[in-house]
Coordinates of C-alpha atoms in Angstrom, one line a residue:
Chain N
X1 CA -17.3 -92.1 7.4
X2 CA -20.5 -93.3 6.0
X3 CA -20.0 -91.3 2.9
X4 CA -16.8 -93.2 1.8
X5 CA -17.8 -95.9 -0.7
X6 CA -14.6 -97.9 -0.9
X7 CA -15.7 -101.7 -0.9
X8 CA -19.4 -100.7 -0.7
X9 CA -21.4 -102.5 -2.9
X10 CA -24.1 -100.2 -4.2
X11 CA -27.3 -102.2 -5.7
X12 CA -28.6 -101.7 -9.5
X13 CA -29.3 -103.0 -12.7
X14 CA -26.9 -102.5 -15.0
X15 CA -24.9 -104.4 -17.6
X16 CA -21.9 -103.9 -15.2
X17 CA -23.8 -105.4 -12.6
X18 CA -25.3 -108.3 -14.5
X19 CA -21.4 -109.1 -15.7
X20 CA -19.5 -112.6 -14.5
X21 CA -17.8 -112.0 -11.2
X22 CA -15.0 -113.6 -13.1
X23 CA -14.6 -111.4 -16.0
X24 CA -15.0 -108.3 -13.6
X25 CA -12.4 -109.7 -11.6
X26 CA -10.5 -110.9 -14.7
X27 CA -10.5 -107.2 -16.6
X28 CA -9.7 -105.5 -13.2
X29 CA -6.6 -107.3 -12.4
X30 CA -5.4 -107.4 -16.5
X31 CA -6.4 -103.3 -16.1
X32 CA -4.3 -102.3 -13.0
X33 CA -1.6 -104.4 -15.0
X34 CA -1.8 -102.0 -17.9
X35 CA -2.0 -99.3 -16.1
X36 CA 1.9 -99.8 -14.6
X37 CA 2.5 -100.7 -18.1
X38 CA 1.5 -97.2 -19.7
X39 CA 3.7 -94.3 -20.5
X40 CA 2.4 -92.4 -23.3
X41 CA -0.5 -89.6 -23.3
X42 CA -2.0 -91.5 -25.8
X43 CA -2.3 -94.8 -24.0
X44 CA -3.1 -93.2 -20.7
X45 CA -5.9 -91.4 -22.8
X46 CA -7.5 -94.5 -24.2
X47 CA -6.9 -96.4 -20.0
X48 CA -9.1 -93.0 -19.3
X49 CA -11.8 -93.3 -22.1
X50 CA -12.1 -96.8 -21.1
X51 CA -12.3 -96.4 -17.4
X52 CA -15.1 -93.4 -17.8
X53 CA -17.1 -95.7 -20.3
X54 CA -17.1 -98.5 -17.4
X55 CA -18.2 -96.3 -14.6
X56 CA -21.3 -94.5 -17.3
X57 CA -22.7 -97.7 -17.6
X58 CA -22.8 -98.7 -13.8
X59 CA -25.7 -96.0 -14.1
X60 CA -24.4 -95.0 -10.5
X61 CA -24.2 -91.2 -10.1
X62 CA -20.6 -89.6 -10.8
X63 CA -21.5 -87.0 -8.0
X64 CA -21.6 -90.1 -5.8
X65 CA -18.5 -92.0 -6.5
X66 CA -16.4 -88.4 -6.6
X67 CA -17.9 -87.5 -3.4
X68 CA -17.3 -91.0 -1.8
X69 CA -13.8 -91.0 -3.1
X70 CA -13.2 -88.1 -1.2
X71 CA -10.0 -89.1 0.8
X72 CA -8.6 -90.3 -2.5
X73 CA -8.8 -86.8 -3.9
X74 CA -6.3 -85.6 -1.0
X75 CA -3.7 -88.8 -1.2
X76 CA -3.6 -87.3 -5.1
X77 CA -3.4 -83.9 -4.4
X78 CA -0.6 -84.9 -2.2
X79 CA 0.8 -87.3 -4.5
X80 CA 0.9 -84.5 -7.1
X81 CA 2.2 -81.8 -5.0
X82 CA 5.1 -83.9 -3.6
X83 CA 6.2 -84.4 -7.0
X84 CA 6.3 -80.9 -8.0
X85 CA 8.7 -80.4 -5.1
X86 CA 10.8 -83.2 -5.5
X87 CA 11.6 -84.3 -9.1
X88 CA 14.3 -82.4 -11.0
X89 CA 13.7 -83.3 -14.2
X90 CA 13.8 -81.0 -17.6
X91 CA 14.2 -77.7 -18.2
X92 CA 12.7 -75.4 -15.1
X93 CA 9.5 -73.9 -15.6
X94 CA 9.2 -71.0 -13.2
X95 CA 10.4 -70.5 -9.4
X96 CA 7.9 -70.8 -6.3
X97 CA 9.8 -69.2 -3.2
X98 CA 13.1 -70.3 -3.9
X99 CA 12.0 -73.8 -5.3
X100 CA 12.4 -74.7 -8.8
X101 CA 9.5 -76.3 -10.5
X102 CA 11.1 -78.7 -13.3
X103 CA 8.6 -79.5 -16.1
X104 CA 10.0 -83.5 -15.8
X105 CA 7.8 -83.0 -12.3
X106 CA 4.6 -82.0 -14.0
X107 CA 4.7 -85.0 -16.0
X108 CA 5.6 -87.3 -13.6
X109 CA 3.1 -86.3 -11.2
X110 CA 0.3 -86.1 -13.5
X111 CA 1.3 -90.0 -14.6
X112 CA 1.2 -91.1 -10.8
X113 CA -1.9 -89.3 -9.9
X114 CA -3.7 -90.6 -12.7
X115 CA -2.3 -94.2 -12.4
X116 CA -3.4 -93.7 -8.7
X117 CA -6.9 -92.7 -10.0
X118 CA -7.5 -94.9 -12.5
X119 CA -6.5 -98.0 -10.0
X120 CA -9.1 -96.6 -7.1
X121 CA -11.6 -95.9 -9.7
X122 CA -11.6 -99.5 -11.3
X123 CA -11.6 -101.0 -8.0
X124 CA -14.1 -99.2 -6.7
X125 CA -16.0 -99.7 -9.9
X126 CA -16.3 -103.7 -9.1
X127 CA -16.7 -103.7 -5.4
X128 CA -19.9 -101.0 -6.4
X129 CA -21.4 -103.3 -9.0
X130 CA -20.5 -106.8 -7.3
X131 CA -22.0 -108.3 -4.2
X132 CA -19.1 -109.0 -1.7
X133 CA -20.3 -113.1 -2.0
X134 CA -20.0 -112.8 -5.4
X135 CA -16.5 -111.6 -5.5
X136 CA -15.6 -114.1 -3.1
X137 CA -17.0 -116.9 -5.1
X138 CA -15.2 -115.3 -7.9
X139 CA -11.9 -115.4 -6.0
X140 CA -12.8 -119.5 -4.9
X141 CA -13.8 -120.6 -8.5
X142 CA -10.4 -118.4 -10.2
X143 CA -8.1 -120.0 -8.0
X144 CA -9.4 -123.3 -8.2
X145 CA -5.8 -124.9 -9.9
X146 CA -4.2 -123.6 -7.2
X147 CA -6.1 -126.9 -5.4
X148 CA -4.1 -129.0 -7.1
X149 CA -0.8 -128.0 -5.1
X150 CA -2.8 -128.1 -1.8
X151 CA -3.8 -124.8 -1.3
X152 CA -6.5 -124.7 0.5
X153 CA -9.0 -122.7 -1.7
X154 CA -12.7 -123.1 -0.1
X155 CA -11.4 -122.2 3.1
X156 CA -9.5 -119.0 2.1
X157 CA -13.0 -117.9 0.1
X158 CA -14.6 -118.8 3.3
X159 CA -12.2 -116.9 5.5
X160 CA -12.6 -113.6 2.8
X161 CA -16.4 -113.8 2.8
X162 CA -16.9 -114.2 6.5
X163 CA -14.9 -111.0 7.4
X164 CA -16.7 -109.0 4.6
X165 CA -19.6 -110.1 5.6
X166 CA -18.9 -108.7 9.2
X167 CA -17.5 -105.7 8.2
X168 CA -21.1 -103.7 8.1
X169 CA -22.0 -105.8 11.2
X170 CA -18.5 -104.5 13.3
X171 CA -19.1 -101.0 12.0
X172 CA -22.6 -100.8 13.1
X173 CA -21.6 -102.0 16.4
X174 CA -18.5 -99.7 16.8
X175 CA -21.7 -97.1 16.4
X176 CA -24.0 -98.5 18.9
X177 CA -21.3 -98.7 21.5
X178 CA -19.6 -95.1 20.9
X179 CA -23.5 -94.1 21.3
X180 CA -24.0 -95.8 24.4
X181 CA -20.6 -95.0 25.9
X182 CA -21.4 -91.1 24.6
X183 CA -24.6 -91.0 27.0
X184 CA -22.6 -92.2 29.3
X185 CA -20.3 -89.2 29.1
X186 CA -17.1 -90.3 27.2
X187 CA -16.2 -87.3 24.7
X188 CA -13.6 -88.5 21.8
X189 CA -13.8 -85.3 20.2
X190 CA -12.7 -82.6 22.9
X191 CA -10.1 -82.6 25.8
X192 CA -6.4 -83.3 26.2
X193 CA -4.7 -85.8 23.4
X194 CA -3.8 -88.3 26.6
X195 CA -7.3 -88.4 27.7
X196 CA -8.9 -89.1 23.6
X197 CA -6.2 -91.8 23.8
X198 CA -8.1 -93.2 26.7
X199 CA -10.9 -92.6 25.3
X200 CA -10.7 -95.6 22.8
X201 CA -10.7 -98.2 25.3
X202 CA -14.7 -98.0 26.2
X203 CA -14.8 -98.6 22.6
X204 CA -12.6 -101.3 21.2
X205 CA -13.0 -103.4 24.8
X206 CA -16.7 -104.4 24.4
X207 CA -16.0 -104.2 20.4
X208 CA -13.7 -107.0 20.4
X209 CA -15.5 -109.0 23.3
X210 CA -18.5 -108.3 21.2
X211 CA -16.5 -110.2 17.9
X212 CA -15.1 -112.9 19.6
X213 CA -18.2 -113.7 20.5
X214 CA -19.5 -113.5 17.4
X215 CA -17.3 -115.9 16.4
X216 CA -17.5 -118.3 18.7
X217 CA -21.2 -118.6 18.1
X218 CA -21.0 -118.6 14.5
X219 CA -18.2 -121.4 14.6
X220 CA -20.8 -123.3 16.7
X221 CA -23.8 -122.4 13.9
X222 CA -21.7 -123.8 11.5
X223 CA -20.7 -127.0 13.2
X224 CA -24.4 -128.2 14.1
X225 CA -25.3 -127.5 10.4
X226 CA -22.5 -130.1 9.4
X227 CA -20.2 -127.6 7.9
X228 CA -16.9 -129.4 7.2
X229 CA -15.2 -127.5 4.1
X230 CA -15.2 -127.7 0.7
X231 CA -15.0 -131.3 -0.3
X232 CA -18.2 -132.5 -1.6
X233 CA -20.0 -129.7 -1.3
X234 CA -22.4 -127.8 -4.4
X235 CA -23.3 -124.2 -5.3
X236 CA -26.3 -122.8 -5.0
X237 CA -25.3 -119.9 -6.9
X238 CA -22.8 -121.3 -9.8
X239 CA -20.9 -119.0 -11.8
X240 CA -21.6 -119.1 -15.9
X241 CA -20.4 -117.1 -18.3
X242 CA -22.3 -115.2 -20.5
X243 CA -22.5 -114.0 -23.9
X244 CA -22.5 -110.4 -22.1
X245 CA -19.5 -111.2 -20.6
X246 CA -17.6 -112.2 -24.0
X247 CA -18.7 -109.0 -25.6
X248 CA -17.5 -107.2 -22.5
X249 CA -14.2 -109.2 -22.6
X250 CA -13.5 -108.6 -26.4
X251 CA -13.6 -105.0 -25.9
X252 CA -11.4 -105.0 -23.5
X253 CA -8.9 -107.4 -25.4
X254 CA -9.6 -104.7 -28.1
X255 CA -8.9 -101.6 -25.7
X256 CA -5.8 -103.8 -25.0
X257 CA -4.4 -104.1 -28.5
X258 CA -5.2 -100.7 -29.1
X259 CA -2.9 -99.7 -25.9
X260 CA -0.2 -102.4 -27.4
X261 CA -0.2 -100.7 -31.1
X262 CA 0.0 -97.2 -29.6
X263 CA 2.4 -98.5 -26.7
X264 CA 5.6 -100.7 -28.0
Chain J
X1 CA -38.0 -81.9 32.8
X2 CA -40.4 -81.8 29.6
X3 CA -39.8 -82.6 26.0
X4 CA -41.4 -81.3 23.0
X5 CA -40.8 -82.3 19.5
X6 CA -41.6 -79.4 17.5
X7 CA -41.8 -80.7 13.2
X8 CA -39.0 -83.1 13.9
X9 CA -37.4 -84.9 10.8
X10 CA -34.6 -86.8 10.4
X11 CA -32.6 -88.9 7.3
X12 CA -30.2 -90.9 7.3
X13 CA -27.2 -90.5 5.1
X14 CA -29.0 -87.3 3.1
X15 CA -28.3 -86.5 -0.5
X16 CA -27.0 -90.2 -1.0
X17 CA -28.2 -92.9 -3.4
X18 CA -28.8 -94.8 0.2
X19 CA -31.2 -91.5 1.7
X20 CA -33.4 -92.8 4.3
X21 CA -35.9 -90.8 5.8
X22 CA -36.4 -92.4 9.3
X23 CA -38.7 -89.7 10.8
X24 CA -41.1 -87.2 9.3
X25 CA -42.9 -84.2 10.9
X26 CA -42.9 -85.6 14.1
X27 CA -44.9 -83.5 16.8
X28 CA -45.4 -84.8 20.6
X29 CA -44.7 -84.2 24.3
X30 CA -43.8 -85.8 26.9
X31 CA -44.4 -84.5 30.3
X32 CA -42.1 -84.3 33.2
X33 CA -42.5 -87.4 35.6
X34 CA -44.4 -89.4 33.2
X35 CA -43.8 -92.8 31.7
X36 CA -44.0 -93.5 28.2
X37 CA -43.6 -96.2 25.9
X38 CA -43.1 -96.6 22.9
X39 CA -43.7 -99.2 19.8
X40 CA -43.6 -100.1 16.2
X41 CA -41.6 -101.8 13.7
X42 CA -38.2 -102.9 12.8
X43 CA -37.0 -99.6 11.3
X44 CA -40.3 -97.8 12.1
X45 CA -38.1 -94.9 13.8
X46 CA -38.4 -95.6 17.0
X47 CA -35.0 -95.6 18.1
X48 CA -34.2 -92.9 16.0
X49 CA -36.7 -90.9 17.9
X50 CA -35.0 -91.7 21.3
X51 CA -31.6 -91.0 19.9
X52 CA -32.7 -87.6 19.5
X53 CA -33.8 -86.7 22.8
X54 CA -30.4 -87.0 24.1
X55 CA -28.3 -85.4 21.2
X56 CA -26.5 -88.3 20.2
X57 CA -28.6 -87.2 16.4
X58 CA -29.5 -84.4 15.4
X59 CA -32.8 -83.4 13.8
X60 CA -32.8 -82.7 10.0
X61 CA -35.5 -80.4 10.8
X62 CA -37.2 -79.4 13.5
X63 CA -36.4 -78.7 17.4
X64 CA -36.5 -80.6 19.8
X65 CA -37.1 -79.0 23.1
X66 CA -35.6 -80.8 26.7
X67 CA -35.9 -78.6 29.4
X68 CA -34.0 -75.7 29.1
X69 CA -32.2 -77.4 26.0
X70 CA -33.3 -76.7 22.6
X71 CA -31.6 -79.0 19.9
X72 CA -31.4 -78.3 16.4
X73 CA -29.7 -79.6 13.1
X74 CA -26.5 -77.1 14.2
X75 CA -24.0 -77.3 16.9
X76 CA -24.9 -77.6 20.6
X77 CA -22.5 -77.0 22.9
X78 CA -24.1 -78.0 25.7
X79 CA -24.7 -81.8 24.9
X80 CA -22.7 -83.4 27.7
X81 CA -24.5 -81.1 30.0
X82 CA -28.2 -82.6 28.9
X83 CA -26.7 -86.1 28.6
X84 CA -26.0 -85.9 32.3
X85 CA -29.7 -85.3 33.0
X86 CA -31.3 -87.4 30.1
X87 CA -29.5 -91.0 31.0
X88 CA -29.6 -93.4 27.9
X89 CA -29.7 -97.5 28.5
X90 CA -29.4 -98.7 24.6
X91 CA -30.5 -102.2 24.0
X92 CA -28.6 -104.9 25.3
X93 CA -26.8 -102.6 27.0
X94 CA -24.4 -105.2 28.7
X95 CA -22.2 -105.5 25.8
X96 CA -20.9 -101.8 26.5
X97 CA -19.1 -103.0 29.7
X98 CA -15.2 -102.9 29.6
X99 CA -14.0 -102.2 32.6
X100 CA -12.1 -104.6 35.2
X101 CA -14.5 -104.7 37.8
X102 CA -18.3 -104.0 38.4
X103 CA -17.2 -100.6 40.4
X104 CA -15.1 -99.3 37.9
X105 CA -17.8 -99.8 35.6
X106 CA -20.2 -97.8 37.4
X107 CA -17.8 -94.6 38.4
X108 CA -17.6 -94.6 34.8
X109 CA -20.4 -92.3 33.6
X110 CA -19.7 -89.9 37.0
X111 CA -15.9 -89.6 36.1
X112 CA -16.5 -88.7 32.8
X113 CA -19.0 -85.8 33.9
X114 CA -17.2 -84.8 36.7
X115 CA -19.4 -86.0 39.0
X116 CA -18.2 -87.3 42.5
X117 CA -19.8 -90.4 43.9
X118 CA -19.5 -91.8 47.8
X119 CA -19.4 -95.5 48.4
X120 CA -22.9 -95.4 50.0
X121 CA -24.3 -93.8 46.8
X122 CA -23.0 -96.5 45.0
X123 CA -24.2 -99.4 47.3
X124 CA -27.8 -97.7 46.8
X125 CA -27.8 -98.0 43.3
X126 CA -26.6 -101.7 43.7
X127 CA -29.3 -102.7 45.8
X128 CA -31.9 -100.8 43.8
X129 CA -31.1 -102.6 41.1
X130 CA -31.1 -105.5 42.7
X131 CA -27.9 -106.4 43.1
X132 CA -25.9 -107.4 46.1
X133 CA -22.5 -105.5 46.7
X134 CA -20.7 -108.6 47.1
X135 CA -20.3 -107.8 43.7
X136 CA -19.1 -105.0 43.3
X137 CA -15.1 -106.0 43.3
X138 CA -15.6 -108.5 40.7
X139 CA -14.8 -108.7 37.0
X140 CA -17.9 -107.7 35.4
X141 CA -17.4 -110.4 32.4
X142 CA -18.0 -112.8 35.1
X143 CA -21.7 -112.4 35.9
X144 CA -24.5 -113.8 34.9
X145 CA -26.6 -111.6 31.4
X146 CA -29.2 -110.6 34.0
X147 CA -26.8 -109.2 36.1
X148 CA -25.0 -107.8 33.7
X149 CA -27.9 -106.0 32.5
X150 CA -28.2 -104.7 35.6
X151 CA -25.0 -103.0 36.2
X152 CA -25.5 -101.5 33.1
X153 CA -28.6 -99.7 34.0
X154 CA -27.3 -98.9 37.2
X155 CA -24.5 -97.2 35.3
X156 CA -26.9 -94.8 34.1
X157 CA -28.8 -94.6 36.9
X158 CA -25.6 -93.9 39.0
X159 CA -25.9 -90.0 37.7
X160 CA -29.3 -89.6 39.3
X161 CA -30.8 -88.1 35.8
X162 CA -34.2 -86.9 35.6
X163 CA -35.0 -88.6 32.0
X164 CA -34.5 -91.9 31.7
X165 CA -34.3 -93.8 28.2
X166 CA -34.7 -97.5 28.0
X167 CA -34.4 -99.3 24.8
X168 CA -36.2 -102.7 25.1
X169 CA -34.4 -103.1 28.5
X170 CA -36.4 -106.1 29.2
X171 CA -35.3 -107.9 25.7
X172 CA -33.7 -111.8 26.7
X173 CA -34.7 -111.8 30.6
X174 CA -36.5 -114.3 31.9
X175 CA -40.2 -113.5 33.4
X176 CA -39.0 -112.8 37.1
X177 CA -36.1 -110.7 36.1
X178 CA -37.9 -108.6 33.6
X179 CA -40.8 -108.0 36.2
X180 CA -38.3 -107.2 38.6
X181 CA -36.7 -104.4 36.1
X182 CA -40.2 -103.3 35.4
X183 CA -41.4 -102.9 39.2
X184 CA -37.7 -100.5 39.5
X185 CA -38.7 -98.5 36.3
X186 CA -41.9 -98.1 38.0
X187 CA -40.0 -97.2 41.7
X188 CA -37.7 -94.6 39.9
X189 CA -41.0 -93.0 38.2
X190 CA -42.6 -92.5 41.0
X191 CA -39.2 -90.9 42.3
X192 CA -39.7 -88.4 39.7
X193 CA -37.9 -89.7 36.9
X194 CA -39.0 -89.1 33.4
X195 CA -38.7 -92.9 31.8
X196 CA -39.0 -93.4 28.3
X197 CA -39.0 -96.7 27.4
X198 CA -39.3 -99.1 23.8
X199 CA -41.0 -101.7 24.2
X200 CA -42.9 -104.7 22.2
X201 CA -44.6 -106.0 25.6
X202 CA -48.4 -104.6 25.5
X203 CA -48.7 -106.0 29.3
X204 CA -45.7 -104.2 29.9
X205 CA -47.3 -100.7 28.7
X206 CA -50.6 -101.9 30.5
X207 CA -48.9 -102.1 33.4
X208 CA -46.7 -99.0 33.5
X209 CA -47.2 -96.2 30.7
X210 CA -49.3 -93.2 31.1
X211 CA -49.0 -92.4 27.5
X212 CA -48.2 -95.3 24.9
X213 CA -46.7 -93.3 20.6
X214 CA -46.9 -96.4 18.3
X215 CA -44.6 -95.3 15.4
X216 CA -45.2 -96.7 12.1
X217 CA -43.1 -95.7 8.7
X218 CA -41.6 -92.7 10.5
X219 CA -44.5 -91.1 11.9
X220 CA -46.4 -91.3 14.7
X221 CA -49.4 -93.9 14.1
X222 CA -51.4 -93.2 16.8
X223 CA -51.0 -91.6 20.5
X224 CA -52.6 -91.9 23.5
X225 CA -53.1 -93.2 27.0
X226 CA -52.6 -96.9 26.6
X227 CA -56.1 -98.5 27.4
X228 CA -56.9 -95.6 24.9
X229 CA -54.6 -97.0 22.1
X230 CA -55.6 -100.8 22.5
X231 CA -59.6 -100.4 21.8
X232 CA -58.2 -99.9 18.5
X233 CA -57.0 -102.8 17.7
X234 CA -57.0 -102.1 14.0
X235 CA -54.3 -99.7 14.3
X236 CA -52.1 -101.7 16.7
X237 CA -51.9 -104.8 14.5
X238 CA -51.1 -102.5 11.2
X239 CA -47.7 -102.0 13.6
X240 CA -47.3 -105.4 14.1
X241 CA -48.5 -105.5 17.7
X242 CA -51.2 -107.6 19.9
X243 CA -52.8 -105.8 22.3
X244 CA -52.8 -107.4 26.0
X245 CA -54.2 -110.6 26.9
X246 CA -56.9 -108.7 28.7
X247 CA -58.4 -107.0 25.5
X248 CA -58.0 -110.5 23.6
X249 CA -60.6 -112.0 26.3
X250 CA -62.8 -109.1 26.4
X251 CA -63.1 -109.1 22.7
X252 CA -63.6 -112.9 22.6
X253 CA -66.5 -112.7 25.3
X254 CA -68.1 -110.0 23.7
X255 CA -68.0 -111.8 20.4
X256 CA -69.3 -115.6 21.6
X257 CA -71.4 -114.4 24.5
X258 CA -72.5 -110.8 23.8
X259 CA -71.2 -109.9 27.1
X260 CA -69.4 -106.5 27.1
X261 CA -67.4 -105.7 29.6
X262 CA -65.2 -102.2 29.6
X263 CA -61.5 -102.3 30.5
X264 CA -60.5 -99.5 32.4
X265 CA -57.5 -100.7 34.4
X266 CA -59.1 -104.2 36.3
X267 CA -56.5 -106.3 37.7
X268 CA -57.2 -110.2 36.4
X269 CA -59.1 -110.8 40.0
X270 CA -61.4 -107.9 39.6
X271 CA -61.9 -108.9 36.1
X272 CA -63.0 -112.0 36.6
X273 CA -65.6 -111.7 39.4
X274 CA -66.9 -108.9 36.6
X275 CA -67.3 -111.8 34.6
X276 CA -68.9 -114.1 36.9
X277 CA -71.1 -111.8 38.3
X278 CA -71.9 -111.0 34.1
X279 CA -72.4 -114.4 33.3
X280 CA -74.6 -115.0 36.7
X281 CA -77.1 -111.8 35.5
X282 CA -77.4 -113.1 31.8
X283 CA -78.5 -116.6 33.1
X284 CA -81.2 -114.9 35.8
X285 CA -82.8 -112.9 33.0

């Protein structure tokens, strides 16, 4: 469990890191876009280039992230495998136990694993080089307009960073309970399937007693420090763009024309 | 029984970007029936240390030897076996309770193991504690913290195990209740029990410990019998710890009167007419 990195953020120095929330967010979003858009090998080839460059210069080691992406690897093994059974497309290739394996399927596959990849690895890319609060304030100051029709925008970002910020806090609790309930004999890991089934209750009983009162005291915390939303209120970190992030963002306008040109 | 930590070691997360070596080359013992505290840090590895004795981690490297157990880094089958002898009480352990009453909770641990309690096995634990059985039919949620706490240890206590490990089982309890706690640690050691206990209390460890391991940055920062461990006060403030009110005073009189005065165990009374009596020699000569 501790090994699997999705939404971890993973601290460094690098020009990834130092990037605008914003124009992470910004790239990410216009990125998984593209990548539903793409069809050639070419443009597939140059989303791949681009995606490798990104992750090289979060200076965080490849061994980690493909090791941390470890259940990915089996949902696109699957993904791939599936494909090779089921599509019947083009001419068949060769026979495997009375199944034909259509070369339409290796294609196809290969696409949807790779648009599967390429979306997990981006992702993962900006939740590893962004703070969780920064994301969130990204989220608050790019959906700002959105305030104009009512929508209630500060309180959303505040709803998103409060439960990422307990996330860590709820997992290392789920581990100091099943600890303590473990010396106290309760074995998830052996025994009848009826009896593992039990076995969650002397775990997610105290867990969400344990949240709710977590929340309850942190609802109070916030009260008797005047908390009452965003109207009025300043930043003590505030979001600026940098001339980092409009290099960043005209090669990937670039990487994007390039994919248009080879594309349509 | 006895434990022996033979060149124990232990990371967290190995061969990660986030590798944290919590314990290194650790080598103690603790002897059957004997209390011992211990101290040190946030993070000093403490906890880590405890967690090892009953198998809930394993050592990176090393053994750890409990009795007839012997735990290393690969699999042991026999770990619910030794965690029916070496009882765990985690810190704030009332936020483990689930169950719908306060009996429930405590047939728990003994169903899990197999273990059959009577009702007047139950009632004894109760009262040790200090609890009255009035309670036992209610909804543990109900009670007070201190009471809570107290079911909680009586949960572990409940399987009569021969080590006892207490994580800072005193932590948020007013003065009475965590004297009353201490004064049962002290019953149950002199019942034969093995406690182990982590503590920041220096009276505490005065009072109780025959051997006091101060942990600092994952080793061991010094060992010893505790009135041993606080002439030193050097080493105990490195950790992050006072030493006892008594040694403060001593230290004090010494230093403004020149009057030195050994501490090997006084109670305050006793101290004091040393002090007097002191103080009534220097002003004769």
């Amino acid at each position: 469990m501790s090994s699997f990195i999705i939404g971890q953020y993973m601290p460094k120095d690098s020009i990834i890191h130092r990037l605008d929330p914003r124009t992470k967010m910004l790239i990410v979003f216009f990125f998984v876009i593209t990548i539903f858009i793409a069809d050639g090998v070419w443009s597939y080839l140059i989303l791949l280039i681009f995606a490798i460059l990104t992750t090289t210069l979060t200076t965080i080691p490849v061994k980690y992230i493909a090791k941390g992406l470890k259940p990915v690897w089996w949902i696109i093994i699957i993904t791939l495998v599936l494909h090779l059974i089921i599509t019947k497309e083009g001419p068949t290739l060769f026979n495997v136990m009375g199944w034909d394996i259509h070369q339409g399927a290796f294609i196809k596959g290969a696409k949807i694993s790779l648009r599967f990849f390429l979306l997990i690895l981006m992702t993962t890319v900006l939740t590893l080089t962004t703070p969780p609060i920064a994301i969130t304030d990204a989220v608050e100051s790019l959906l700002k307009p959105l305030k104009k029709i009512n929508v209630p925008v500060h309180e959303l970002a505040l709803m998103m960073s409060i439960s990422l910020r307990f996330i860590p806090t709820l997992m290392q609790e789920m581990d100091k309970i099943s600890k303590a309930q473990a010396s106290r004999g309760l074995d998830m890991s052996t025994g009848k399937l009826k009896d593992r089934a039990q076995a969650i209750l002397p775990l997610f009983i105290p867990l969400f007693i344990n949240a709710f009162r977590r929340a309850e005291d942190l609802a109070i915390a916030m009260e008797a420090r005047g908390y009452r939303g965003g109207e009025y209120r300043t930043k003590f970190r505030e979001l600026r763009f940098k001339r980092q992030d409009v290099v960043v963002s005209i090669m990937f306008l670039l990487m994007i024309f390039l994919f248009c040109l080879i594309e349509f | 029984m006895n434990l022996d930590f033979k060149d124990v070691s232990y990371t967290y997360q190995p061969n990660t970007p986030l590798e944290n070596r919590a314990l290194e080359d650790i080598n103690l013992s603790i002897r059957k029936g004997s209390f011992t505290c211990v101290a040190g840090r946030t993070g000093s590895g403490k906890s880590t240390m405890v967690q090892l004795i009953n198998g809930l981690l394993r050592p990176t490297q090393g053994e750890i030897v409990a009795g007839d157990f012997s735990l290393t880094q690969g699999k042991n089958k026999s770990i619910k076996e030794l965690r029916k002898q070496v009882a765990m009480v985690f810190q704030y352990p009332e936020h483990q309770l689930f169950e719908e009453t306060v009996k429930k909770e405590l047939i728990f641990g003994p169903k899990n193991f197999g273990i059959k309690v009577t009702d007047s096995q139950i009632e004894q634990v109760v009262k040790a504690v200090g609890l009255s059985s009035e309670l036992l039919d209610r909804s543990p949620f109900e009670l007070s913290g201190g009471q809570k706490r107290r079911v909680a240890i009586a949960s572990a206590l409940i399987l009569d195990p021969s080590v006892l490990i207490l994580d800072e089982p005193t932590a948020g309890l007013d003065p009475t209740g965590q004297r009353q706690l201490m004064d049962l640690f002290q019953i149950l050691q002199s019942q034969g029990k093995t406690i182990i206990m982590i503590t920041h209390h220096m009276e505490h460890v005065l009072r109780a410990a025959d051997q006091l391991i101060i942990f600092d940055q994952g080793r061991i920062a010094v060992q010893g019998k505790p009135i041993e461990v606080f002439s030193d006060q050097e080493v105990l403030r490195k950790s992050g710890l006072q030493p006892p009110d008594e040694f403060l005073f001593l230290d004090e009189l010494k230093k403004q009167f020149d009057i030195d005065i050994p501490y090997k165990g006084q109670t305050l009374d006793e101290l004091v007419s040393e002090v007097v009596k002191a103080i009534k020699l220097r002003d004769l000569s």
